[in-house]
Amino acid sequence: MKFLENIINMKINGITGKELVKYGKQFNIDVSLEQAEQIAKYLRGKNIDIFNDNDRTKVIKEIAKICGPQTAKKVNQLFIMLTK
């Protein structure tokens, strides 16, 4: 299981804005390319572990600042789905 967690975290820590937009559409989360680029810039190189509650909370708060609370709530639901 740890192997899969590492793969997911690596993907999140190196994600691009275009990939975020693509995944947003796939999971019905509205995010513009500009917002996605800002989120990707925030995530890139931070070594965030979405399986850690504190790390995930920080990411969600930052997403709320960039995209608003509704989008952050949807992303949090997606993260929770991925981490279970």
PDB file of C-alpha atoms in Angstrom:
ATOM      1  CA  MET A   1       0.000   0.000   0.000  1.00  0.00           C
ATOM      2  CA  LYS A   2       2.871   2.376   0.759  1.00  0.00           C
ATOM      3  CA  PHE A   3       4.072   1.951  -2.834  1.00  0.00           C
ATOM      4  CA  LEU A   4       0.740   3.189  -4.201  1.00  0.00           C
ATOM      5  CA  GLU A   5       0.743   6.108  -1.758  1.00  0.00           C
ATOM      6  CA  ASN A   6       4.203   7.115  -2.990  1.00  0.00           C
ATOM      7  CA  ILE A   7       3.070   7.019  -6.622  1.00  0.00           C
ATOM      8  CA  ILE A   8       0.017   9.184  -5.896  1.00  0.00           C
ATOM      9  CA  ASN A   9       2.074  11.702  -3.899  1.00  0.00           C
ATOM     10  CA  MET A  10       4.735  11.855  -6.625  1.00  0.00           C
ATOM     11  CA  LYS A  11       2.052  12.586  -9.215  1.00  0.00           C
ATOM     12  CA  ILE A  12       0.513  15.338  -7.078  1.00  0.00           C
ATOM     13  CA  ASN A  13       3.891  16.917  -6.323  1.00  0.00           C
ATOM     14  CA  GLY A  14       4.786  17.088 -10.026  1.00  0.00           C
ATOM     15  CA  ILE A  15       1.397  17.828 -11.576  1.00  0.00           C
ATOM     16  CA  THR A  16       0.934  20.495 -14.253  1.00  0.00           C
ATOM     17  CA  GLY A  17      -1.891  22.947 -14.671  1.00  0.00           C
ATOM     18  CA  LYS A  18      -3.081  21.241 -17.839  1.00  0.00           C
ATOM     19  CA  GLU A  19      -3.225  17.897 -16.023  1.00  0.00           C
ATOM     20  CA  LEU A  20      -5.225  19.494 -13.203  1.00  0.00           C
ATOM     21  CA  VAL A  21      -7.747  20.869 -15.687  1.00  0.00           C
ATOM     22  CA  LYS A  22      -8.030  17.429 -17.304  1.00  0.00           C
ATOM     23  CA  TYR A  23      -8.574  15.710 -13.943  1.00  0.00           C
ATOM     24  CA  GLY A  24     -10.984  18.455 -12.911  1.00  0.00           C
ATOM     25  CA  LYS A  25     -13.152  17.723 -15.920  1.00  0.00           C
ATOM     26  CA  GLN A  26     -12.921  14.001 -15.245  1.00  0.00           C
ATOM     27  CA  PHE A  27     -14.110  14.436 -11.649  1.00  0.00           C
ATOM     28  CA  ASN A  28     -16.525  17.328 -12.324  1.00  0.00           C
ATOM     29  CA  ILE A  29     -14.444  19.979 -10.539  1.00  0.00           C
ATOM     30  CA  ASP A  30     -14.544  23.391 -12.209  1.00  0.00           C
ATOM     31  CA  VAL A  31     -11.095  24.952 -12.392  1.00  0.00           C
ATOM     32  CA  SER A  32      -9.721  27.369 -14.961  1.00  0.00           C
ATOM     33  CA  LEU A  33      -6.316  26.893 -16.528  1.00  0.00           C
ATOM     34  CA  GLU A  34      -5.051  29.960 -14.641  1.00  0.00           C
ATOM     35  CA  GLN A  35      -6.273  28.559 -11.307  1.00  0.00           C
ATOM     36  CA  ALA A  36      -4.849  25.142 -12.155  1.00  0.00           C
ATOM     37  CA  GLU A  37      -1.463  26.681 -12.936  1.00  0.00           C
ATOM     38  CA  GLN A  38      -1.478  28.483  -9.578  1.00  0.00           C
ATOM     39  CA  ILE A  39      -2.362  25.264  -7.751  1.00  0.00           C
ATOM     40  CA  ALA A  40       0.300  23.316  -9.652  1.00  0.00           C
ATOM     41  CA  LYS A  41       2.873  25.981  -8.826  1.00  0.00           C
ATOM     42  CA  TYR A  42       1.933  25.694  -5.144  1.00  0.00           C
ATOM     43  CA  LEU A  43       2.157  21.886  -5.181  1.00  0.00           C
ATOM     44  CA  ARG A  44       5.337  21.559  -7.236  1.00  0.00           C
ATOM     45  CA  GLY A  45       8.356  20.566  -5.182  1.00  0.00           C
ATOM     46  CA  LYS A  46       6.650  20.803  -1.792  1.00  0.00           C
ATOM     47  CA  ASN A  47       6.775  17.038  -1.159  1.00  0.00           C
ATOM     48  CA  ILE A  48       3.175  17.023   0.060  1.00  0.00           C
ATOM     49  CA  ASP A  49       1.702  13.814   1.438  1.00  0.00           C
ATOM     50  CA  ILE A  50      -2.063  13.826   0.852  1.00  0.00           C
ATOM     51  CA  PHE A  51      -2.332  10.793   3.106  1.00  0.00           C
ATOM     52  CA  ASN A  52      -1.234  13.035   5.998  1.00  0.00           C
ATOM     53  CA  ASP A  53      -4.170  15.017   7.411  1.00  0.00           C
ATOM     54  CA  ASN A  54      -2.076  18.115   8.176  1.00  0.00           C
ATOM     55  CA  ASP A  55      -0.540  18.238   4.691  1.00  0.00           C
ATOM     56  CA  ARG A  56      -3.912  17.679   3.045  1.00  0.00           C
ATOM     57  CA  THR A  57      -5.499  20.451   5.143  1.00  0.00           C
ATOM     58  CA  LYS A  58      -2.784  22.924   4.098  1.00  0.00           C
ATOM     59  CA  VAL A  59      -3.316  22.070   0.433  1.00  0.00           C
ATOM     60  CA  ILE A  60      -7.088  22.432   0.702  1.00  0.00           C
ATOM     61  CA  LYS A  61      -6.746  25.835   2.398  1.00  0.00           C
ATOM     62  CA  GLU A  62      -4.445  27.034  -0.375  1.00  0.00           C
ATOM     63  CA  ILE A  63      -6.839  25.725  -3.044  1.00  0.00           C
ATOM     64  CA  ALA A  64      -9.682  27.590  -1.296  1.00  0.00           C
ATOM     65  CA  LYS A  65      -7.653  30.823  -1.524  1.00  0.00           C
ATOM     66  CA  ILE A  66      -7.038  30.275  -5.247  1.00  0.00           C
ATOM     67  CA  CYS A  67     -10.337  28.776  -6.438  1.00  0.00           C
ATOM     68  CA  GLY A  68     -12.850  29.353  -3.669  1.00  0.00           C
ATOM     69  CA  PRO A  69     -14.332  27.137  -0.964  1.00  0.00           C
ATOM     70  CA  GLN A  70     -16.686  25.159  -3.225  1.00  0.00           C
ATOM     71  CA  THR A  71     -13.849  23.936  -5.435  1.00  0.00           C
ATOM     72  CA  ALA A  72     -11.686  23.217  -2.391  1.00  0.00           C
ATOM     73  CA  LYS A  73     -14.490  21.144  -0.901  1.00  0.00           C
ATOM     74  CA  LYS A  74     -14.763  19.052  -4.083  1.00  0.00           C
ATOM     75  CA  VAL A  75     -10.983  18.571  -4.205  1.00  0.00           C
ATOM     76  CA  ASN A  76     -10.992  17.504  -0.563  1.00  0.00           C
ATOM     77  CA  GLN A  77     -13.686  14.926  -1.303  1.00  0.00           C
ATOM     78  CA  LEU A  78     -11.567  13.627  -4.186  1.00  0.00           C
ATOM     79  CA  PHE A  79      -8.474  13.443  -1.943  1.00  0.00           C
ATOM     80  CA  ILE A  80     -10.436  11.549   0.695  1.00  0.00           C
ATOM     81  CA  MET A  81     -11.665   9.136  -1.975  1.00  0.00           C
ATOM     82  CA  LEU A  82      -8.064   8.587  -3.152  1.00  0.00           C
ATOM     83  CA  THR A  83      -6.721   8.042   0.345  1.00  0.00           C
ATOM     84  CA  LYS A  84      -9.214   5.387   1.416  1.00  0.00           C
TER      85      LYS A  84
END
